[in-house]
CSV table of C-alpha atoms and ligand atoms in Angstrom, one decimal:
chain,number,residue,atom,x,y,z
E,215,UNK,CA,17.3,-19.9,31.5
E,216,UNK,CA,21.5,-18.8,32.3
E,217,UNK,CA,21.6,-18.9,36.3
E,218,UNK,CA,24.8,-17.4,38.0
E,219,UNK,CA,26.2,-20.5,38.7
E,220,UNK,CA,26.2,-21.5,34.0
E,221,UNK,CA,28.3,-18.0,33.6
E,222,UNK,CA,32.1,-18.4,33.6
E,223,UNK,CA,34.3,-17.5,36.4
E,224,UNK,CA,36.8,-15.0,34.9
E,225,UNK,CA,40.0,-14.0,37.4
E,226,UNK,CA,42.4,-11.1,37.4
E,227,UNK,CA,45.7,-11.0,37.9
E,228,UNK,CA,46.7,-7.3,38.3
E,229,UNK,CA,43.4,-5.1,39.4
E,230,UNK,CA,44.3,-1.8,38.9
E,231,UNK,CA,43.3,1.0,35.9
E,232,UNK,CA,42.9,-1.4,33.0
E,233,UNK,CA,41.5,-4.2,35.1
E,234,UNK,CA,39.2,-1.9,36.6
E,235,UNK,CA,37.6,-1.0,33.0
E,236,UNK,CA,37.6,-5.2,32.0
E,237,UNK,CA,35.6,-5.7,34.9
E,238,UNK,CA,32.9,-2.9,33.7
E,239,UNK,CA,33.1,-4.4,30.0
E,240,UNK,CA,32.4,-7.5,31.9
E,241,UNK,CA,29.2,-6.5,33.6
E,242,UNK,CA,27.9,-4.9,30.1
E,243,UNK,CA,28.2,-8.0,28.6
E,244,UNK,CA,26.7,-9.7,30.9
E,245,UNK,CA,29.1,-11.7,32.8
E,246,UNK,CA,29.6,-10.1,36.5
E,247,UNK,CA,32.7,-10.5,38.8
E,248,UNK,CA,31.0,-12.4,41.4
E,249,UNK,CA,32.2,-15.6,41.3
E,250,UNK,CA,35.8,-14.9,40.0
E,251,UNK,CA,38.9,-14.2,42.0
E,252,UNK,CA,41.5,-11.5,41.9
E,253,UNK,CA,45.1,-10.4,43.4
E,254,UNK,CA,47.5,-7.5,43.2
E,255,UNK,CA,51.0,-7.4,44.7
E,256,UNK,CA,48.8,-4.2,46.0
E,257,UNK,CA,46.6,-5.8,48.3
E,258,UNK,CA,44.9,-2.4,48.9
E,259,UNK,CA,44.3,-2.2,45.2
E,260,UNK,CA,42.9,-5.9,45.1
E,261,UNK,CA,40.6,-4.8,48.2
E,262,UNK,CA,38.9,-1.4,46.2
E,263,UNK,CA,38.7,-4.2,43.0
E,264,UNK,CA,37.3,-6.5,44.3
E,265,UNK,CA,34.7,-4.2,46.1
E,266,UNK,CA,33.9,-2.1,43.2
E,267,UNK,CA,33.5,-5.9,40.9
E,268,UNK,CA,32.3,-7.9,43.5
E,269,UNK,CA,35.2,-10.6,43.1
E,270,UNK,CA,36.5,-12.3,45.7
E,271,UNK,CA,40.5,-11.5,46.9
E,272,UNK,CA,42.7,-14.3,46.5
E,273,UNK,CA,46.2,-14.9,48.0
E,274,UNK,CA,48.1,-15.3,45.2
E,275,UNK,CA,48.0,-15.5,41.1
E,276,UNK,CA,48.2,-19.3,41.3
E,277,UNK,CA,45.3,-19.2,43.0
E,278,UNK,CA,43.2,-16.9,41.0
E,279,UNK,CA,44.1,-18.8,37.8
E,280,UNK,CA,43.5,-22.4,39.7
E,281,UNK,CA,40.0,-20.7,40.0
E,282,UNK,CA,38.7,-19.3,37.5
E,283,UNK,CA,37.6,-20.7,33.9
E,284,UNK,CA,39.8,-18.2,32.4
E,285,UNK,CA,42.2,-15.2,33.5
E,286,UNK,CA,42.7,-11.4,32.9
E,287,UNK,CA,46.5,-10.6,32.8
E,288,UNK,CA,46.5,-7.1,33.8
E,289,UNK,CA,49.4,-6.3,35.8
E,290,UNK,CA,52.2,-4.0,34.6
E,291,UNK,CA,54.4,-4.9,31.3
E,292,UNK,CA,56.8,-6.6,32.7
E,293,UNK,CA,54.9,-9.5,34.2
E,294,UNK,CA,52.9,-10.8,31.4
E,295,UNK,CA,55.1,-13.6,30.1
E,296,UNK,CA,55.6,-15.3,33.5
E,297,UNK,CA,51.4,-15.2,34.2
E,298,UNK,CA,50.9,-16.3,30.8
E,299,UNK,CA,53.2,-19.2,31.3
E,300,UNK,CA,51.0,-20.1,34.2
E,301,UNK,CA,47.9,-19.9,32.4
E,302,UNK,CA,48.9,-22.1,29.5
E,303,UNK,CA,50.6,-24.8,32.2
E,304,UNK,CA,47.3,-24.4,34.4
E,305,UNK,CA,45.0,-24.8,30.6
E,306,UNK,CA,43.6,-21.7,31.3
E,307,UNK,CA,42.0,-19.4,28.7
E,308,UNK,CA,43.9,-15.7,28.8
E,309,UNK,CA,43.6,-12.2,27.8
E,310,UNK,CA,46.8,-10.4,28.6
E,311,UNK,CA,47.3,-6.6,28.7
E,312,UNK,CA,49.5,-5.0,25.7
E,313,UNK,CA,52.3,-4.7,25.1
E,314,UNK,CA,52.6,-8.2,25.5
E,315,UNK,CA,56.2,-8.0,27.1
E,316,UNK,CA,58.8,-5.2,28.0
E,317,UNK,CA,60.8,-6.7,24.4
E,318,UNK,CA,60.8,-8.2,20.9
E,319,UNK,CA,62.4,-11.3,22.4
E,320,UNK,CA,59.8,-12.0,25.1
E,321,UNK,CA,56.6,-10.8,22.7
E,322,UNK,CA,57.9,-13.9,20.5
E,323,UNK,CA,58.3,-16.8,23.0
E,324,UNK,CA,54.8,-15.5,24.6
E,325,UNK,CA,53.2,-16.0,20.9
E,326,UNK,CA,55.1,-19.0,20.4
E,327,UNK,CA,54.1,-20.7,23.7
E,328,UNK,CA,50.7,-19.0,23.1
E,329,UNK,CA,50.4,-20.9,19.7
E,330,UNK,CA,51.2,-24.6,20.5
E,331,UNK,CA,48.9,-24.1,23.2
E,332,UNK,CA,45.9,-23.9,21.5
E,333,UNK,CA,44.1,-21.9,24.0
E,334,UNK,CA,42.2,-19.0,23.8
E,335,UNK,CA,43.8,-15.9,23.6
E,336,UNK,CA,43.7,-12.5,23.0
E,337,UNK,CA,45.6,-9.5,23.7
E,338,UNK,CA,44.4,-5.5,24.9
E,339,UNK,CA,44.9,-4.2,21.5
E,340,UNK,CA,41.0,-2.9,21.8
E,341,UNK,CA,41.1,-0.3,19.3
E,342,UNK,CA,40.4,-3.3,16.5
E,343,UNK,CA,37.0,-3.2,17.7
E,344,UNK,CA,37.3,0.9,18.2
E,345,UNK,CA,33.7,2.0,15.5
E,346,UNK,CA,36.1,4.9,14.4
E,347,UNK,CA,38.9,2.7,13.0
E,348,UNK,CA,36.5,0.2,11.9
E,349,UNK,CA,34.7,2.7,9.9
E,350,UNK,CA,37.7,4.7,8.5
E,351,UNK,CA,39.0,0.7,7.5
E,352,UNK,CA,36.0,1.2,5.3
E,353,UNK,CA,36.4,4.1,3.6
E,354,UNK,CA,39.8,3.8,3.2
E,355,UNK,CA,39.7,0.2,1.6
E,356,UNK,CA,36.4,1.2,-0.8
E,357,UNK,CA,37.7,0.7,-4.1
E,358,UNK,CA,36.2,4.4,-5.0
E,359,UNK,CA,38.5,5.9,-2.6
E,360,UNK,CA,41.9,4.5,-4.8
E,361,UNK,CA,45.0,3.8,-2.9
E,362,UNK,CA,46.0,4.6,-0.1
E,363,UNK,CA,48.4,7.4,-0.6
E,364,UNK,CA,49.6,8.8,2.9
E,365,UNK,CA,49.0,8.8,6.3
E,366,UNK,CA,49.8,11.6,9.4
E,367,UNK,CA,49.5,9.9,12.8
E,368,UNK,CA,49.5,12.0,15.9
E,369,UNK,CA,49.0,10.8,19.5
E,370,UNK,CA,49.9,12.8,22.7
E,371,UNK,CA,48.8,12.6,26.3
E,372,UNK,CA,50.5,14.0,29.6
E,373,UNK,CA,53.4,11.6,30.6
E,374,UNK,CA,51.2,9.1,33.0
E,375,UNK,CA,53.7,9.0,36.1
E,376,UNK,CA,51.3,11.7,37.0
E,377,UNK,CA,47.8,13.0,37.0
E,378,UNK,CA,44.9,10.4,37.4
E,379,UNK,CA,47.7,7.6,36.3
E,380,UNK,CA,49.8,8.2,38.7
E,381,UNK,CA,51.3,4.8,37.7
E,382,UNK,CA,55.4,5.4,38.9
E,383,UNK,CA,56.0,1.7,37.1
E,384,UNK,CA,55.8,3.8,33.4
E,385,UNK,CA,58.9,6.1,34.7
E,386,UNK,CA,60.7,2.3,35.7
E,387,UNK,CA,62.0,0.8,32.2
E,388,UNK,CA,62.4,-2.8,34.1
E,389,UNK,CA,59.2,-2.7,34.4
E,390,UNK,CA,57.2,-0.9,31.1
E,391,UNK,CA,60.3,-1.4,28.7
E,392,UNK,CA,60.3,1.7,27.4
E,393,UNK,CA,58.3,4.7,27.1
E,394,UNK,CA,55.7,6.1,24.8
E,395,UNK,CA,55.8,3.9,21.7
E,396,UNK,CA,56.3,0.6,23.7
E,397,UNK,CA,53.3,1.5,26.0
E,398,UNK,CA,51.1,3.5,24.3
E,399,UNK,CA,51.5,3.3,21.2
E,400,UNK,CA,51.6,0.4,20.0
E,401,UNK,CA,48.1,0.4,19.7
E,402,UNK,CA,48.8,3.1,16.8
E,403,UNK,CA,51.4,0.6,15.2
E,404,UNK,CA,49.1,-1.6,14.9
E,405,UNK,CA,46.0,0.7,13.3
E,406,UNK,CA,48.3,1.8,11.1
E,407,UNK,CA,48.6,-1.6,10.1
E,408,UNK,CA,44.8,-2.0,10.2
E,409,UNK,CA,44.0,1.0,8.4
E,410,UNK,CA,47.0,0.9,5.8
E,411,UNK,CA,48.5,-2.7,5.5
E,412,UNK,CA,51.9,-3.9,5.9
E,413,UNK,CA,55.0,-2.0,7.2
E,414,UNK,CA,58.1,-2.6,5.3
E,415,UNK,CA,60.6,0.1,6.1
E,416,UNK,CA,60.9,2.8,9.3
E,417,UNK,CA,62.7,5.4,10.4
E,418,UNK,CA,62.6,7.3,13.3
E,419,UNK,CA,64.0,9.8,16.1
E,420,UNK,CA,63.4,10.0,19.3
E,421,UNK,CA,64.0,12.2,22.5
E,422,UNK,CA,64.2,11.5,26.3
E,423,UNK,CA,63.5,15.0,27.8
E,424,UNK,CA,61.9,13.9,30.7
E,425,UNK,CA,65.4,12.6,32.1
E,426,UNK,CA,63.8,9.3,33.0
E,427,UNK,CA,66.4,6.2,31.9
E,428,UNK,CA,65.2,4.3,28.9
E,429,UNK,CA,61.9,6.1,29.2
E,430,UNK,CA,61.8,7.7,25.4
E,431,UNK,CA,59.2,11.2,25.6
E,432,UNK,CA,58.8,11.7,22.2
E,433,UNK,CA,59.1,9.1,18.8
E,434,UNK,CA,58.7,10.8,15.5
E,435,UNK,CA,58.4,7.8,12.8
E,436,UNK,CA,58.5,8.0,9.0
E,437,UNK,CA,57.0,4.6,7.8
E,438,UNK,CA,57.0,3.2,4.3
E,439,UNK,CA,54.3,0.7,3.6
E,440,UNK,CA,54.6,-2.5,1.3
E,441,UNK,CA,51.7,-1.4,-1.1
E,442,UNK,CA,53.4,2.1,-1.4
E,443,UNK,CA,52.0,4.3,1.2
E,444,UNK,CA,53.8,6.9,3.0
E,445,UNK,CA,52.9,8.3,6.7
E,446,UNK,CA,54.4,9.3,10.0
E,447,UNK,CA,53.6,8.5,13.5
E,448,UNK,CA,54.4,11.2,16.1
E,449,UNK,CA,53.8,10.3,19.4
E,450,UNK,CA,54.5,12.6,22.7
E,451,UNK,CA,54.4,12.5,26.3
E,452,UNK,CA,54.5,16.2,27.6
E,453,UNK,CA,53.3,17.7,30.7
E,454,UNK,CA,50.2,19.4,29.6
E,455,UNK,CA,47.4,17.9,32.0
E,456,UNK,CA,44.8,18.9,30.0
E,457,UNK,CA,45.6,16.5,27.3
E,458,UNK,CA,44.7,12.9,29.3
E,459,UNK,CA,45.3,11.2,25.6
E,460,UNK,CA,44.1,12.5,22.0
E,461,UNK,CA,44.7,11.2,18.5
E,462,UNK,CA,43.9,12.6,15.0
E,463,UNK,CA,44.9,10.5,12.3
E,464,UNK,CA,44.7,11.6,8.2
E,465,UNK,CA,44.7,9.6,5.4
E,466,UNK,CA,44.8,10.7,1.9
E,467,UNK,CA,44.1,8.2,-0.8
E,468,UNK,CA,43.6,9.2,-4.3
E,469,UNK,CA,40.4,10.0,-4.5
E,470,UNK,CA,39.2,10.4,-0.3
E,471,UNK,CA,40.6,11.9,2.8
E,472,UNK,CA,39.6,10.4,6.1
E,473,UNK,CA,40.2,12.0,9.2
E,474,UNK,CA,39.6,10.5,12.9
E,475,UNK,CA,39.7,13.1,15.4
E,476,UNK,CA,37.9,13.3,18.9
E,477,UNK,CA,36.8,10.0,20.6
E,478,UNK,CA,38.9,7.1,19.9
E,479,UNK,CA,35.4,5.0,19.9
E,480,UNK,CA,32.8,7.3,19.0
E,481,UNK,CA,34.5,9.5,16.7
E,482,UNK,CA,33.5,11.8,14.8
E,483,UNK,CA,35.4,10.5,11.3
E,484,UNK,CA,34.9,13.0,8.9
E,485,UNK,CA,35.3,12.2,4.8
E,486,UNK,CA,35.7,13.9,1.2
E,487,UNK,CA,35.8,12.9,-1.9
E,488,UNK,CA,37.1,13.9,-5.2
E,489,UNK,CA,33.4,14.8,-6.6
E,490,UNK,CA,33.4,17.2,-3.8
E,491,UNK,CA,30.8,15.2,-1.6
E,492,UNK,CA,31.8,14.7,2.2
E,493,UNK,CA,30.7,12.7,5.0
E,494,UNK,CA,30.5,12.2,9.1
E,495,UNK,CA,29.6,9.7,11.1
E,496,UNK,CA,29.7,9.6,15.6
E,497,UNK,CA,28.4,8.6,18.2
E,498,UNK,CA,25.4,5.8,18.2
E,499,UNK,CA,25.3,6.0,14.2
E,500,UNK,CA,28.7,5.1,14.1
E,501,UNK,CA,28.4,2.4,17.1
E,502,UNK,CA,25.4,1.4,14.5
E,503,UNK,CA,26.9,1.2,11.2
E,504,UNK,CA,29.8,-0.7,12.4
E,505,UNK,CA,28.7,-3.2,15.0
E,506,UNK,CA,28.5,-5.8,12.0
E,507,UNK,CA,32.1,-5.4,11.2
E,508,UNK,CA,33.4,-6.1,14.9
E,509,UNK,CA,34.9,-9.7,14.6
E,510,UNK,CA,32.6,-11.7,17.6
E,511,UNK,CA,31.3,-8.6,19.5
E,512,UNK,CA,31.5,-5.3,20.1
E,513,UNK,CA,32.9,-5.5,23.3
E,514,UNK,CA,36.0,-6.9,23.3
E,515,UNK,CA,35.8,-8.4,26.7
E,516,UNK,CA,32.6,-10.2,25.8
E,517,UNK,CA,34.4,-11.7,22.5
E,518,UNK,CA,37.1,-13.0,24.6
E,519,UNK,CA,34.5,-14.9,27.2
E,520,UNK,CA,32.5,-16.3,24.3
E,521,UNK,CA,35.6,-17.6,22.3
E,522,UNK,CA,37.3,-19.3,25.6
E,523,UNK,CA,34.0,-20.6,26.3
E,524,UNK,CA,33.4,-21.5,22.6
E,525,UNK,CA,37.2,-23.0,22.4
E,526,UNK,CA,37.8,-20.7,19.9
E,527,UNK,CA,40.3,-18.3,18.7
E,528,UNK,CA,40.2,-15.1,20.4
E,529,UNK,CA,40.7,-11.9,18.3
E,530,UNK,CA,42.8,-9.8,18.1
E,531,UNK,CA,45.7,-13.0,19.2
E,532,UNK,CA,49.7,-12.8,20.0
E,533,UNK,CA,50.4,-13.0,16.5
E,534,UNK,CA,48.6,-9.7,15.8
E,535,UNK,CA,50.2,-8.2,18.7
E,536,UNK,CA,54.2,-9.4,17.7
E,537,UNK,CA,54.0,-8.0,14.5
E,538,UNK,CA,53.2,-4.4,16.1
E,539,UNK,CA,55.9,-5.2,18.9
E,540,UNK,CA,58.4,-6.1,15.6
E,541,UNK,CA,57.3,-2.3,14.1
E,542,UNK,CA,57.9,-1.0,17.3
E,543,UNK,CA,61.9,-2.5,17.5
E,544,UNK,CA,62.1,-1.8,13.9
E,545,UNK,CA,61.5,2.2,15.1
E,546,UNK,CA,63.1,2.1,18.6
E,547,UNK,CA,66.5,0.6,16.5
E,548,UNK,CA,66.1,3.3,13.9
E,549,UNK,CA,66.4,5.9,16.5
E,550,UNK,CA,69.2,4.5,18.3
E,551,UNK,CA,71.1,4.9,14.7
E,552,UNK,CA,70.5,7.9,14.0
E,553,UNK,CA,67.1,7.8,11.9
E,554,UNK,CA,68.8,5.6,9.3
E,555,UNK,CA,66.2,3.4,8.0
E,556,UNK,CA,65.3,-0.2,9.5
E,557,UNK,CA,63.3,-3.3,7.4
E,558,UNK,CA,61.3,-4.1,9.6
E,559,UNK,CA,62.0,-8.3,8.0
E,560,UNK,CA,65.2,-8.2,9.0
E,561,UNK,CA,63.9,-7.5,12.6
E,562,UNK,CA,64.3,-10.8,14.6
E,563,UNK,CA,64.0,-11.1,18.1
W,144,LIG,N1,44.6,-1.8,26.3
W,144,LIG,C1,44.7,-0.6,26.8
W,144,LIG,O1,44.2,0.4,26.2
W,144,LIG,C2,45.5,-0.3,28.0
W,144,LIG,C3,45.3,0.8,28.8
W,144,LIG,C4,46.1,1.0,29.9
W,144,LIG,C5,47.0,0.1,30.3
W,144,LIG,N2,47.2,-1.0,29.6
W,144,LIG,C6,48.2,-2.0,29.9
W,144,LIG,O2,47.7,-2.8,31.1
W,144,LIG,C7,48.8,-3.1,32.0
W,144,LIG,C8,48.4,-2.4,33.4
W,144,LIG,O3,48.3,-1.0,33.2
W,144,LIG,P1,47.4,-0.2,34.3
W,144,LIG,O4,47.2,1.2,33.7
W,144,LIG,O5,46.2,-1.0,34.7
W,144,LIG,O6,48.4,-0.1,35.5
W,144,LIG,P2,48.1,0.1,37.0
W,144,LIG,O7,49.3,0.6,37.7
W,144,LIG,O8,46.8,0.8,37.2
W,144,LIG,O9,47.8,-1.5,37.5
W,144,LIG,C9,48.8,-2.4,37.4
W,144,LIG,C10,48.6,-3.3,38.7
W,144,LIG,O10,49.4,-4.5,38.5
W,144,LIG,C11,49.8,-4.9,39.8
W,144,LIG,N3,50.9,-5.8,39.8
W,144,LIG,C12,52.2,-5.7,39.3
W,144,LIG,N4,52.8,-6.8,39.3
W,144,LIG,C13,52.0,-7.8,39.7
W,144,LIG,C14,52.1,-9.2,40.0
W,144,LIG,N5,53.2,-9.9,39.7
W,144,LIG,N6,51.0,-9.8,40.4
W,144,LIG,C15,49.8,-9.2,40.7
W,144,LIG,N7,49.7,-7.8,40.5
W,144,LIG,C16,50.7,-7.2,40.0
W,144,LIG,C17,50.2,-3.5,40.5
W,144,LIG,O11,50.3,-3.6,41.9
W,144,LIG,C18,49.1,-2.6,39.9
W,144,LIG,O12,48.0,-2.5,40.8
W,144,LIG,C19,50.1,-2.5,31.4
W,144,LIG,O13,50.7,-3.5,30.6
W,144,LIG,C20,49.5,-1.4,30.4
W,144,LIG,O14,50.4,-1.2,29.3
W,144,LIG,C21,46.5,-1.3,28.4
């Protein structure tokens, strides 16, 4: 029989949004807060934390992670490297937020240090357990659907240093890097990867309306892939508060178009095929159909737990996350000449 005291004491380090929806993945998977520790240069937002998870507030990240079997990095962007050095001095198994860092430069010593390490590691990039990639990932690499062909990427939300967000560190570039590629998406840098394969070339424009320095409001992308493909990424942060965050991504191979629109989880994805048959899966039949295709659980806070407390690998790792941060500088130095086209191999930090 598991009592309290056999489950693994998992800390936080940073306890606001993101931190808050770990801890609920937590409980689903069956390992509660209750004996971890948290902090927050926020002790306010440390307090509601560790109230709503039942974790215990701690005076500093050194003591969280001198605590705890293995740690949550969840503060903003441009803490991550120094926590994760802790962690890996300390032994300490980590998941830490994307992007990894606020650069290209930093992304590769954190994967580097990661590495020799040997720990278990993993990074936010959740939508590699997301049923609606997973099953468009299937469709799109059936042998009955032929190549891939093209791909049309959209993602916009309302600029999060308002609304529900109200997260003023994403208008600071010191502290999130950039602006909507960097932080956001990323995650669709690297499904494009998952869906598609390899990026080889970019090009891409983008726009600071918003006036905020080094805070980039719209990136419109034009990728070439290295088995052919052709797509685009648009992503936008407007002001429409009725738009929290949406994507709707098509993909046209020779013989099937995919298209994921709605949830980001649950779907629907929607299918036709030459013979003129279609298909649609959501909701619990999706969550169904893919489960067995979710590398060490469907919750990807309850893989991380059982691979640190397996000793093994956590999916998806830094190296997974770098190559979407070197995509990302590939597109950011693109735009700052001009559009003309980057390689995204001859991108070095
Ligand atoms: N995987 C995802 O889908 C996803 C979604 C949202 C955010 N994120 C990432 O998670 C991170 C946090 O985002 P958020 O939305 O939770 O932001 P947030 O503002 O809600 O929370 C960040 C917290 O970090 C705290 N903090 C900052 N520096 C700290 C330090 N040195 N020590 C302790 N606490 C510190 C802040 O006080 C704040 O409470 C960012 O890197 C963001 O890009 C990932």
């Amino acid at each position: 029989m598991t009592t309290s005291t056999d489950l693994p004491i998992v800390g936080f380090v940073g306890t606001g949004h993101i931190a808050t929806f770990h801890s609920k993945m937590l409980k689903i998977s069956g390992v509660p807060m209750t004996r971890g520790g948290c902090f927050d240069i926020d002790a306010e937002r440390s307090a509601v934390f560790a109230q709503a998870s039942g974790s215990t507030v701690m005076a500093s990240a050194d003591e969280v992670i001198a605590s705890s079997d293995m740690v949550y990095i969840c503060t903003w962007t441009s803490e991550h490297q120094s926590l994760v050095e802790k962690c890996i001095a300390a032994k300490k198994p980590f998941f830490c937020e994307k992007p990894l860092s606020i650069g290209l430069s930093q992304a590769a010593e954190m994967h580097a240090a990661a590495t020799a390490s040997e720990l278990t590691h993993q990074c936010g990039l959740i939508l590699r357990r997301s049923p609606a990639y997973l099953w468009a990932r299937e469709l799109i690499s059936d042998p009955g659907a032929g190549a891939p062909m093209a791909v049309v990427f959209r993602d916009d939300q309302f600029i999060p240093v308002q609304g529900h967000y109200k997260s003023t560190w994403r208008g600071d570039v010191t502290k999130a890097g950039a602006g909507t590629l960097l932080e956001h998406s990323i995650h669709d840098v690297d499904m494009l990867r998952f869906l598609i394969g390899d990026v080889e070339s970019v090009s891409a424009r983008a726009t600071y309306r918003h006036g905020i320095e080094g805070i980039e409001d719209v990136v419109a992308a034009s990728i070439g892939f290295a088995n052919g493909a052709v797509g685009t990424l648009t992503t936008i942060w407007h002001d429409n508060l009725s738009r929290p965050s949406l994507r709707n991504v098509e993909v046209f191979c020779e013989h099937r178009t995919v298209v994921i629109a709605g949830d980001d989880w649950f779907g629907p994805v929607t299918w036709s095929n030459t013979d003129g048959t279609t298909g649609s899966l959501e909701g619990t039949e999706l969550l169904e159909k893919t489960a067995p295709l979710a590398i060490g659980d469907t919750n990807p806070d309850g893989a991380f737990v059982k691979a640190a407390v397996d000793g093994t690998a956590g999916f998806p790792d830094f190296s997974i996350a770098l190559e979407a941060h070197r995509i990302v500088e590939a597109m950011y130095r693109s735009a700052r000449d001009n559009g003309n086209a980057v390689r995204v191999a001859s991108v070095q930090p």
